[in-house]
GROMACS .gro file of C-alpha atoms in nm:
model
   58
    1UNK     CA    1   1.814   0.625  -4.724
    2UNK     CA    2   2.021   0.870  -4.562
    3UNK     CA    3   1.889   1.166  -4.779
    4UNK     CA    4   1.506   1.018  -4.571
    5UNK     CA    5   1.654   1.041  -4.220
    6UNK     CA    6   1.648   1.381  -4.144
    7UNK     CA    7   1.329   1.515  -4.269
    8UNK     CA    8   1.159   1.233  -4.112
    9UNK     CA    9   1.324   1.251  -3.726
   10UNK     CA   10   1.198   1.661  -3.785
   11UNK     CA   11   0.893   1.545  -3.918
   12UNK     CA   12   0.780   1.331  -3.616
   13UNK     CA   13   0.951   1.518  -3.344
   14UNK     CA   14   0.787   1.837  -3.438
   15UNK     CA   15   0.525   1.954  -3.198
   16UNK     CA   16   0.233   1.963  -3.382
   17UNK     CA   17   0.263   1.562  -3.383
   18UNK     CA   18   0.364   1.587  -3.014
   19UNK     CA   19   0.074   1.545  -2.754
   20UNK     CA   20   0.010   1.793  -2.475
   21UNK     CA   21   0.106   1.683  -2.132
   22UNK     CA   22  -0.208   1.702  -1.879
   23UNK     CA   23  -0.161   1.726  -1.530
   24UNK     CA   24  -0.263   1.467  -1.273
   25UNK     CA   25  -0.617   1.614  -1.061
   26UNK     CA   26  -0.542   1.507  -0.750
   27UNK     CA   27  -0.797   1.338  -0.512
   28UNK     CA   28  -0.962   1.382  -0.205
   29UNK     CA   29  -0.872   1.132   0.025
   30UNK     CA   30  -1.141   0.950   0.218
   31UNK     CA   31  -1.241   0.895   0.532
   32UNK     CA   32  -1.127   0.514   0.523
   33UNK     CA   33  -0.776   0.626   0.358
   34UNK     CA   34  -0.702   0.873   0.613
   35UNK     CA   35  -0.851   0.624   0.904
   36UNK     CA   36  -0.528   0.374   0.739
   37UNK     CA   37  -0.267   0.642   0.734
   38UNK     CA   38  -0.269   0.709   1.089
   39UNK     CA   39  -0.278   0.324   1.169
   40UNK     CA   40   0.057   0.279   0.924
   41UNK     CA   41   0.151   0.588   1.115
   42UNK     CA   42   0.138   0.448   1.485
   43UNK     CA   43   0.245   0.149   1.358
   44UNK     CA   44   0.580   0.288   1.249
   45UNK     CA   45   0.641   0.518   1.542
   46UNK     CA   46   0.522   0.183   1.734
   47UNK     CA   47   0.811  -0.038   1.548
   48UNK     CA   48   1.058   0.238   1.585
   49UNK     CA   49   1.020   0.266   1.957
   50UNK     CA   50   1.025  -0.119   1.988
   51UNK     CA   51   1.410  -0.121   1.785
   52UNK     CA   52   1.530   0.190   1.977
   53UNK     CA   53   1.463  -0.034   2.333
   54UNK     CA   54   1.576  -0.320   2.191
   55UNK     CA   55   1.923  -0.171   2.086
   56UNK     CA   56   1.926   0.032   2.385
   57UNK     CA   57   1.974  -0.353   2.553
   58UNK     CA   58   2.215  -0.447   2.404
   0.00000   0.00000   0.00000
């Protein structure tokens, strides 16, 4: 069993059984994804503002 160890971890890590990596295409973003961003966007500079008064308070 030992002697069948070897030849078998070269066997399947060799590269011709190894599949190629292909890179990620990325997409266009639409209209309604950027329209989203910039609401998450004033949101957060909206909830940021709103903890920086109400530590200021305090």
């Amino acid at each position: 069993m030992r002697r069948l160890i070897l030849p078998l971890a070269t066997l399947f890590a060799s590269p011709a059984v190894a599949k190629s990596f292909d890179r990620p295409i990325p997409q266009a973003q639409s209209a309604t994804a950027e329209f989203w961003y910039a609401m998450a966007c004033i949101a957060l500079i909206a909830s940021m503002v709103a903890v920086q008064r109400l530590v200021s308070r305090r």
